mmCIF file of C-alpha atoms and ligand atoms in Angstrom:
data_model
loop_
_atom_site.group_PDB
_atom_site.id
_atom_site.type_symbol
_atom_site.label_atom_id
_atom_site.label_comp_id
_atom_site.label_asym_id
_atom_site.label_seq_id
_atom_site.Cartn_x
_atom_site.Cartn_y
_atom_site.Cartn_z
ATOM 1 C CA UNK A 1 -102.597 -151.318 -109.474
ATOM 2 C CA UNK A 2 -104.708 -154.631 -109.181
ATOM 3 C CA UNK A 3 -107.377 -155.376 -112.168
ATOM 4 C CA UNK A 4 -110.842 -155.514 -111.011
ATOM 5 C CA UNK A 5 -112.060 -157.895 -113.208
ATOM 6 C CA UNK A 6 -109.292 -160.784 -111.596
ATOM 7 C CA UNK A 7 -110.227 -163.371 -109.385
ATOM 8 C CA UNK A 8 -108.470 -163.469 -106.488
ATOM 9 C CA UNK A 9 -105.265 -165.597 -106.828
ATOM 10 C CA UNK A 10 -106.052 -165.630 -110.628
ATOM 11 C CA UNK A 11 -102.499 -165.360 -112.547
ATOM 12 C CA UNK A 12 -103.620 -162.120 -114.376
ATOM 13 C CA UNK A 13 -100.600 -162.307 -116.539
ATOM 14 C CA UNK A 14 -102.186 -165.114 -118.464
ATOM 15 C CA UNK A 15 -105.620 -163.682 -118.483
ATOM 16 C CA UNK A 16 -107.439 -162.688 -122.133
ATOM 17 C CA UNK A 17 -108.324 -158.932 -122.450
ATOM 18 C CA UNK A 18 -109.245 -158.806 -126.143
ATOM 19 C CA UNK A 19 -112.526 -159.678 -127.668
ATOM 20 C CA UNK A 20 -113.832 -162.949 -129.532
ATOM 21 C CA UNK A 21 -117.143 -160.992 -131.212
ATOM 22 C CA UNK A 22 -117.396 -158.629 -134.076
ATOM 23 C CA UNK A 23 -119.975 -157.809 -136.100
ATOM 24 C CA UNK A 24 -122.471 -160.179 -136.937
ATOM 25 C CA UNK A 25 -120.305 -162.764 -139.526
ATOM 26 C CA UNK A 26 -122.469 -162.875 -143.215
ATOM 27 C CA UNK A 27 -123.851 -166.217 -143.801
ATOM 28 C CA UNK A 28 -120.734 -167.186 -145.826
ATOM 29 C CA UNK A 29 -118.403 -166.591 -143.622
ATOM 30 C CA UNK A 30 -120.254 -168.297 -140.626
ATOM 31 C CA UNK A 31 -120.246 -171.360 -142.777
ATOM 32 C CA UNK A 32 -116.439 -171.746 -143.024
ATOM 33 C CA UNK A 33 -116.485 -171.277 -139.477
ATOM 34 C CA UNK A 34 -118.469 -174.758 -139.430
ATOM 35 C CA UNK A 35 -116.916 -177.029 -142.729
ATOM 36 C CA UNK A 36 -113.359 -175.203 -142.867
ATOM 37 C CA UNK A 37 -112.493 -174.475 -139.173
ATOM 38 C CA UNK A 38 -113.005 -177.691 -137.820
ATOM 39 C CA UNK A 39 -110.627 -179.048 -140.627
ATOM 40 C CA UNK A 40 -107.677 -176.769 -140.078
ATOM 41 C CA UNK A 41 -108.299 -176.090 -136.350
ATOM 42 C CA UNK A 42 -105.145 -177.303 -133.684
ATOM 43 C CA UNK A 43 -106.469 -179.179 -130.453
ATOM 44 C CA UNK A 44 -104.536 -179.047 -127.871
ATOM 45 C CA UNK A 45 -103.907 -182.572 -125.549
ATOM 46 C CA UNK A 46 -106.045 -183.031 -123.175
ATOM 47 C CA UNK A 47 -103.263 -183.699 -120.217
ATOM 48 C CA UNK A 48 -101.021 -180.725 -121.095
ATOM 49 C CA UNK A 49 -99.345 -183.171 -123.880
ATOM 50 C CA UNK A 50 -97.175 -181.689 -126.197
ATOM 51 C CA UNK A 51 -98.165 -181.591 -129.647
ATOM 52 C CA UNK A 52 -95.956 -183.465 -132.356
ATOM 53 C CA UNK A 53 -94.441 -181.405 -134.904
ATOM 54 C CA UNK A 54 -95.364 -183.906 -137.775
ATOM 55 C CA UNK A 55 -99.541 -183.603 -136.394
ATOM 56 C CA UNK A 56 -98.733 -180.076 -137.753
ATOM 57 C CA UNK A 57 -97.281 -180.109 -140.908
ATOM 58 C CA UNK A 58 -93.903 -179.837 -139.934
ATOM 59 C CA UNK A 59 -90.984 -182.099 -139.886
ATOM 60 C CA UNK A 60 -89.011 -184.131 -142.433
ATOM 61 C CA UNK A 61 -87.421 -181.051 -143.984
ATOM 62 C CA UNK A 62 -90.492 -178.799 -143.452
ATOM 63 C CA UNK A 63 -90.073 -175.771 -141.947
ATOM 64 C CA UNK A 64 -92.974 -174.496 -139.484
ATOM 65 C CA UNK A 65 -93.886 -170.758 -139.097
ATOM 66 C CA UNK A 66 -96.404 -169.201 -136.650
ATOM 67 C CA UNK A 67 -98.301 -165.611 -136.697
ATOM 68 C CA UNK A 68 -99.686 -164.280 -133.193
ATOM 69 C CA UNK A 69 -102.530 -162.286 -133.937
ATOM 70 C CA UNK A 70 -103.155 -162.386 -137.402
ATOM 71 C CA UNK A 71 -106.559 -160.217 -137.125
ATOM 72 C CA UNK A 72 -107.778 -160.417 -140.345
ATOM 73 C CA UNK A 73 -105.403 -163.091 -142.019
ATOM 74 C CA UNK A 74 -104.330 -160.949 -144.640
ATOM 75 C CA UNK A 75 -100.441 -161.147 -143.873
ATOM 76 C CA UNK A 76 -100.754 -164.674 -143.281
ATOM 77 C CA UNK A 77 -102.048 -165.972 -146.572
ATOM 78 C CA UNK A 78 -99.700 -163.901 -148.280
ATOM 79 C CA UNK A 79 -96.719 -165.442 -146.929
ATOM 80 C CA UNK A 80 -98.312 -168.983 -146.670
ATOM 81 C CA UNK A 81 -99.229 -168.506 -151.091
ATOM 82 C CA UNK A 82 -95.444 -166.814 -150.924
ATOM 83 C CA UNK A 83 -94.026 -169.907 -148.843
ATOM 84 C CA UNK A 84 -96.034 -173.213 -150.169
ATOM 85 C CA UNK A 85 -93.132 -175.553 -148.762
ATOM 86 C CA UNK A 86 -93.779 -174.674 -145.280
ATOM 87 C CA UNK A 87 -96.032 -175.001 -142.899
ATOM 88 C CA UNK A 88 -98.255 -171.975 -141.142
ATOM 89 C CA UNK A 89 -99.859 -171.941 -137.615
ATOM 90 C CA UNK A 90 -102.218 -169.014 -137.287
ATOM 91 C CA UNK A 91 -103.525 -167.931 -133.770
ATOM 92 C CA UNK A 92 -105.924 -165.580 -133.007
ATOM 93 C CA UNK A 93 -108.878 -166.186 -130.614
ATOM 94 C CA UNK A 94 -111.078 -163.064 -132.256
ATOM 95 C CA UNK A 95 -113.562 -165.007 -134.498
ATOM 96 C CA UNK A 96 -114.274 -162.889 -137.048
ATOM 97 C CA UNK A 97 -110.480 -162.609 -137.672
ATOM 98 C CA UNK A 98 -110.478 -166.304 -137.792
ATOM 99 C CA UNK A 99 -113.280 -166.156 -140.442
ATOM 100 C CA UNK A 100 -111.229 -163.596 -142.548
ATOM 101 C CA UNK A 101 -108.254 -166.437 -142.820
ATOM 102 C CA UNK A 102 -110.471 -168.916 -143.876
ATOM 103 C CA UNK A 103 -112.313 -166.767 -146.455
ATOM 104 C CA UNK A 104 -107.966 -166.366 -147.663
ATOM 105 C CA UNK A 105 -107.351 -169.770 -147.572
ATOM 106 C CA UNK A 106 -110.313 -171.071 -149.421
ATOM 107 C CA UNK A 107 -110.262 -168.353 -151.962
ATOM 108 C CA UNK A 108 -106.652 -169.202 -152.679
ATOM 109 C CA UNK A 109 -107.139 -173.181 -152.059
ATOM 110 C CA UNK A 110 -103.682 -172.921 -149.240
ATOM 111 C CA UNK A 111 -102.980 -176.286 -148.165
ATOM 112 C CA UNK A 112 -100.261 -175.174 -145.859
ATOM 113 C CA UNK A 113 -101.851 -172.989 -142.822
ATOM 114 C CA UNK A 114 -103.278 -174.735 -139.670
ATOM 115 C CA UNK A 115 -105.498 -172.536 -137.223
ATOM 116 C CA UNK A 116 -105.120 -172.428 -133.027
ATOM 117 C CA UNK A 117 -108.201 -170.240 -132.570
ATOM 118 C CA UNK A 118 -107.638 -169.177 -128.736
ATOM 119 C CA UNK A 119 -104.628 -167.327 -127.038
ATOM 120 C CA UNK A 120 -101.299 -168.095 -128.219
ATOM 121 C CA UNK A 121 -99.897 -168.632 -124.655
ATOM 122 C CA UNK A 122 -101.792 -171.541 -124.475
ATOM 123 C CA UNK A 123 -100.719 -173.232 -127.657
ATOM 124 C CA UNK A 124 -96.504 -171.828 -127.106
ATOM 125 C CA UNK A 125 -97.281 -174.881 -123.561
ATOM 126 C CA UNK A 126 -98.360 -177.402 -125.781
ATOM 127 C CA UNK A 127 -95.259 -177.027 -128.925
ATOM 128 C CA UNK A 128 -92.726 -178.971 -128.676
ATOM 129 C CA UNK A 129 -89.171 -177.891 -127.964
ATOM 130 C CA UNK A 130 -87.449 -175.972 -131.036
ATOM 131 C CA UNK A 131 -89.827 -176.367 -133.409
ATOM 132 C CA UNK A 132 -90.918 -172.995 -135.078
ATOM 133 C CA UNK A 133 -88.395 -171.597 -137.961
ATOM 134 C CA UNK A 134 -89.605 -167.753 -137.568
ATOM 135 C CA UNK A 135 -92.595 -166.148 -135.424
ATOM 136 C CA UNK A 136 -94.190 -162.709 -136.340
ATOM 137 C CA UNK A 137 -96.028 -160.921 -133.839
ATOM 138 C CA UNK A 138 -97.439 -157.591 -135.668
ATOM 139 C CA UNK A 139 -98.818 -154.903 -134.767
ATOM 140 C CA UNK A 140 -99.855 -156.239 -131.206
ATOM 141 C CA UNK A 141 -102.699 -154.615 -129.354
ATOM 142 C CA UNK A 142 -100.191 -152.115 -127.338
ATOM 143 C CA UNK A 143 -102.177 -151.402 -123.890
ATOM 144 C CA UNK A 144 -100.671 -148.047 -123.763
ATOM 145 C CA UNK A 145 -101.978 -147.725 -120.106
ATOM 146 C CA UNK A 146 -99.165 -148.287 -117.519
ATOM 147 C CA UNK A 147 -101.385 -150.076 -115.416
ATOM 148 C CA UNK A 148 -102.219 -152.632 -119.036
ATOM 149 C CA UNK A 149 -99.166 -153.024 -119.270
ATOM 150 C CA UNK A 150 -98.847 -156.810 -118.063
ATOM 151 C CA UNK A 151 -101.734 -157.744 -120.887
ATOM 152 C CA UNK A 152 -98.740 -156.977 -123.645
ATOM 153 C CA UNK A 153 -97.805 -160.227 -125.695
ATOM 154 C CA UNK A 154 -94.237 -159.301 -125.200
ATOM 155 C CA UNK A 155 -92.715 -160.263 -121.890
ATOM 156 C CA UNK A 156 -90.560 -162.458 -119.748
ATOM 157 C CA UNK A 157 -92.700 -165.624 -119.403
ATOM 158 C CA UNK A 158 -93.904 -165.194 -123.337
ATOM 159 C CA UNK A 159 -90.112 -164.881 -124.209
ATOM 160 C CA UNK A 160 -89.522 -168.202 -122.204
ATOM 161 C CA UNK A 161 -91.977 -170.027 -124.019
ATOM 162 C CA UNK A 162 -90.827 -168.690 -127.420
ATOM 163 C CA UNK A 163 -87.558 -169.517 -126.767
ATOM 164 C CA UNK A 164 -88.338 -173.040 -126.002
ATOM 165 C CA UNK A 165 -90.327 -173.373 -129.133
ATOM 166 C CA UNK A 166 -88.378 -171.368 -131.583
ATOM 167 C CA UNK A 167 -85.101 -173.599 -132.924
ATOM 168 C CA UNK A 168 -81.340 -172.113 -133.233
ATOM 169 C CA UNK A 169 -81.636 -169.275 -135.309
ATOM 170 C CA UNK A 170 -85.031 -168.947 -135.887
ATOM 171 C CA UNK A 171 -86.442 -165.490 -136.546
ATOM 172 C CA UNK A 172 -89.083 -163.381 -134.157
ATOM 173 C CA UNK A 173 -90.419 -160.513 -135.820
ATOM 174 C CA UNK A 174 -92.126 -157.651 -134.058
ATOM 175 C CA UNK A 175 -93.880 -154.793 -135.481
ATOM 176 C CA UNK A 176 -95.826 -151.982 -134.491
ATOM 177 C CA UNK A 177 -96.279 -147.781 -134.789
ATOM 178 C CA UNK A 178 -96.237 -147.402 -131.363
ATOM 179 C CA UNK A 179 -93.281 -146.645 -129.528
ATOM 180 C CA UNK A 180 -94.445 -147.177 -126.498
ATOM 181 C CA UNK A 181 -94.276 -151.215 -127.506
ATOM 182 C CA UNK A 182 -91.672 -151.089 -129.378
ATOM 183 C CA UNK A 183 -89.242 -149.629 -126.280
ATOM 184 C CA UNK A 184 -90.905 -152.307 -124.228
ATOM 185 C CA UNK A 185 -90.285 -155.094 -126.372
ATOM 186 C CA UNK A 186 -86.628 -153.843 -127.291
ATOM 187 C CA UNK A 187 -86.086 -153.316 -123.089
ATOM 188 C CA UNK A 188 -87.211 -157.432 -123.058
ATOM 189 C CA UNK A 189 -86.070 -159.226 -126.006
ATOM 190 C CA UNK A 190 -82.589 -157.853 -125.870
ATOM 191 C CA UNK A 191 -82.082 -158.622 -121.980
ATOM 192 C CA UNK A 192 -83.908 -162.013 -122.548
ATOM 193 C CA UNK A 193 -80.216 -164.508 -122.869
ATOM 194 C CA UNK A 194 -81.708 -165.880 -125.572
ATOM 195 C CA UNK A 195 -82.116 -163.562 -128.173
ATOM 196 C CA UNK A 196 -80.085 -161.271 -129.836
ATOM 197 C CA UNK A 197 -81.502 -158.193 -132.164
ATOM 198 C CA UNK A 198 -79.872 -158.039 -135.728
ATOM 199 C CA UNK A 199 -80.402 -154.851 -136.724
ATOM 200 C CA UNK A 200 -76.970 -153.027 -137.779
ATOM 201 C CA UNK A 201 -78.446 -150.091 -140.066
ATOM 202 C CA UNK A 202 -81.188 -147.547 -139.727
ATOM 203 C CA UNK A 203 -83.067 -149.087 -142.437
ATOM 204 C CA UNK A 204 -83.293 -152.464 -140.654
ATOM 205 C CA UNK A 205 -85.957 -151.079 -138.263
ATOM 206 C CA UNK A 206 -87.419 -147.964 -140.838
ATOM 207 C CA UNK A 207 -88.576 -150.340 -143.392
ATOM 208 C CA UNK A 208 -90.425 -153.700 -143.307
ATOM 209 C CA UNK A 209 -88.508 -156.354 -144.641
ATOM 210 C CA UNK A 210 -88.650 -156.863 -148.040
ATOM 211 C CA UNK A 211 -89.940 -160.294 -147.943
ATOM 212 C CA UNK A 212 -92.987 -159.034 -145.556
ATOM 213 C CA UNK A 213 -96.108 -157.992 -146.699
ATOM 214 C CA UNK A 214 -98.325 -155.472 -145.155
ATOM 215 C CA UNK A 215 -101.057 -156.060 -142.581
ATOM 216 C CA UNK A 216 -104.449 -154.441 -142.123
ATOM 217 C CA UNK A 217 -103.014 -152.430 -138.683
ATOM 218 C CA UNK A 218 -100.233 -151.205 -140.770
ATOM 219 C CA UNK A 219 -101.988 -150.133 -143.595
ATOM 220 C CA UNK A 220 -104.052 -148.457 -141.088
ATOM 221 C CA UNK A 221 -101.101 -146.578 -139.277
ATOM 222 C CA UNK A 222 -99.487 -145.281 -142.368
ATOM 223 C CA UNK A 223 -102.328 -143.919 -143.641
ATOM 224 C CA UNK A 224 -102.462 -141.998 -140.524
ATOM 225 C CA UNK A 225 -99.231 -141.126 -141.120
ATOM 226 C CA UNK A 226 -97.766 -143.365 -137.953
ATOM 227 C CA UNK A 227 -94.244 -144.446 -138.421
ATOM 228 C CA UNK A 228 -93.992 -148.349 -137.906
ATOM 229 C CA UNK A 229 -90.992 -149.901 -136.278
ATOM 230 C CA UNK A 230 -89.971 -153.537 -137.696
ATOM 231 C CA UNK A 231 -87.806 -155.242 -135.070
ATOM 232 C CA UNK A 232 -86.071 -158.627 -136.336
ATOM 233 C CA UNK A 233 -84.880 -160.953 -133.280
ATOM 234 C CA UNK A 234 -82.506 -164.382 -133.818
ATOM 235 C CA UNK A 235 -83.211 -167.216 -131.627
ATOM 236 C CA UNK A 236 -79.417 -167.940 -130.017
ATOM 237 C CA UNK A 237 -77.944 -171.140 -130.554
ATOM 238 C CA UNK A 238 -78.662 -173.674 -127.474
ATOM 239 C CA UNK A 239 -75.592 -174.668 -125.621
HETATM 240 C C1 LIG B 301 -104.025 -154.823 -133.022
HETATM 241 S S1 LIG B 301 -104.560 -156.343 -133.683
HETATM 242 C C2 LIG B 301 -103.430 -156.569 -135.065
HETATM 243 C C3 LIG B 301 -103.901 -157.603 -136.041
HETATM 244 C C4 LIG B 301 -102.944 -157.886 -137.200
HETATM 245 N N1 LIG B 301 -101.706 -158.464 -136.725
HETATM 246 C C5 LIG B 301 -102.664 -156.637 -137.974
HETATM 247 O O1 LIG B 301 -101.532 -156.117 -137.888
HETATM 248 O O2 LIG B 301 -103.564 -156.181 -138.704
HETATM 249 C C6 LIG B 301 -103.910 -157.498 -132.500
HETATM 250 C C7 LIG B 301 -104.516 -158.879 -132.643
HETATM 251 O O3 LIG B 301 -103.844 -159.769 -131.767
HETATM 252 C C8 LIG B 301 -104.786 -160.663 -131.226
HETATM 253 N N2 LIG B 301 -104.209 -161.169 -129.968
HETATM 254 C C9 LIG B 301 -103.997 -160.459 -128.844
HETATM 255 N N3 LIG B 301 -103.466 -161.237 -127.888
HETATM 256 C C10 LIG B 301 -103.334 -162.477 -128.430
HETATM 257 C C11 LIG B 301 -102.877 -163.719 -127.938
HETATM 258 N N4 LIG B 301 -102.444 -163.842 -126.672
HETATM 259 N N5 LIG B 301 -102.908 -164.784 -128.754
HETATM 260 C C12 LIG B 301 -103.347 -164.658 -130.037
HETATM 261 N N6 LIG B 301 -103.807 -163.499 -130.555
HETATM 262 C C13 LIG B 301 -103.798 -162.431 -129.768
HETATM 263 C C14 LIG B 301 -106.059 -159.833 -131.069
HETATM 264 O O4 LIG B 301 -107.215 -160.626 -131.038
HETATM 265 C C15 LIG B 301 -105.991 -158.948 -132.304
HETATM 266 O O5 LIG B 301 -106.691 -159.508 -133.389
#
């Protein structure tokens, strides 16, 4: 079924669906959006460059690690206060999401987490080739519809891109509680030649690895008593 709200000949499979606006941000907040943001925030080229890896944090034995959708940031700055030694890209284009993170990484004074503050798509053109250690995309919004289901993260052009950016080996993590997503993302990560899933017991997908923290979607599943489904991927070596 075609989307009403595409223009004609727009690529709709790159369009944003989500939202940017929350509530109204406190006065606190809104001010890291104006001294913090513009300190940690990732600009992409203005050509269609690609970024270096060093303008990031990364490089000379630094490992660099990115989060798709970090919503409120929680997950994040626990693994960038867990992980000092490498460097974090977080990308989320929902504002007051954005302002969450910073409120984390001023309250905990992180040095090591760097902000792309628009759709990840955008910012997986601009890496550079096999530069990201691991990737977690959790708890993605899961467009149950059938006729959403092209606005899911997961797919074959996304996987392209990650697999460009991710080096040998690297790590994609995908979570969610609903099964819908996760059948769709094991139907395309494990046909995509790059990847191969590493689970080998029950437990590997039942329970969230034990060097994860939670995140606020998760907290909100279980609660609800959702099952969540943590799906590990390796990043094949090239050649
Ligand atoms: C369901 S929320 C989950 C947030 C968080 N990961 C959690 O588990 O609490 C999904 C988030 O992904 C973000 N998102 C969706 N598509 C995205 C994209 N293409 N690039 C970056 N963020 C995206 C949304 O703005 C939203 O905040």
């Amino acid at each position: 079924m075609s989307d009403p709200g595409a223009a004609p000949g727009a690529d709709r499979s790159r369009r944003w669906y989500g939202r940017r606006h929350g509530r109204r941000l406190r006065p606190g907040r809104r001010g890291l959006l104006e001294t913090l943001l513009p300190r940690l925030r990732i600009v992409l080229p203005p050509h269609g460059e690609r970024l270096e890896a060093a303008s990031l944090g990364a490089g000379a034995g630094r490992d660099l690690w990115l989060e798709v959708g970090f919503g409120a940031g929680e997950h994040l700055a626990a693994q960038a206060r867990a992980h000092p030694d490498i460097a974090f890209i977080g990308c989320e284009p929902f504002v007051n999401g954005v302002a969450g993170l910073l409120a984390h990484i001023e309250r905990d004074g992180l040095a090591n987490v760097r902000i792309f503050d628009d759709d990840a798509r955008r910012l997986l053109d601009a890496l550079p080739d096999a530069c990201l250690g691991r990737v977690f995309v959790l708890f993605p919004d899961p467009w149950p519809k059938k006729r959403h289901r092209h606005r899911r993260f997961i797919g074959p052009a996304t996987l392209d891109g990650l697999a460009r950016v991710m080096a040998d080996g690297a790590e994609l993590r995908v979570a969610s509680d609903s099964m819908t997503y996760i059948v769709w993302t094991l139907d395309h990560v494990t046909r995509h030649r790059d990847f191969r899933w590493t689970a080998r017991t029950r437990s590997d997908w039942t329970q969230r690895p034990a060097d994860g923290f939670p995140t606020r979607y998760e907290r909100k599943a279980r609660t609800q008593g959702a099952a969540c489904v943590y799906l590990r991927f390796v990043r094949r070596p090239r050649g």
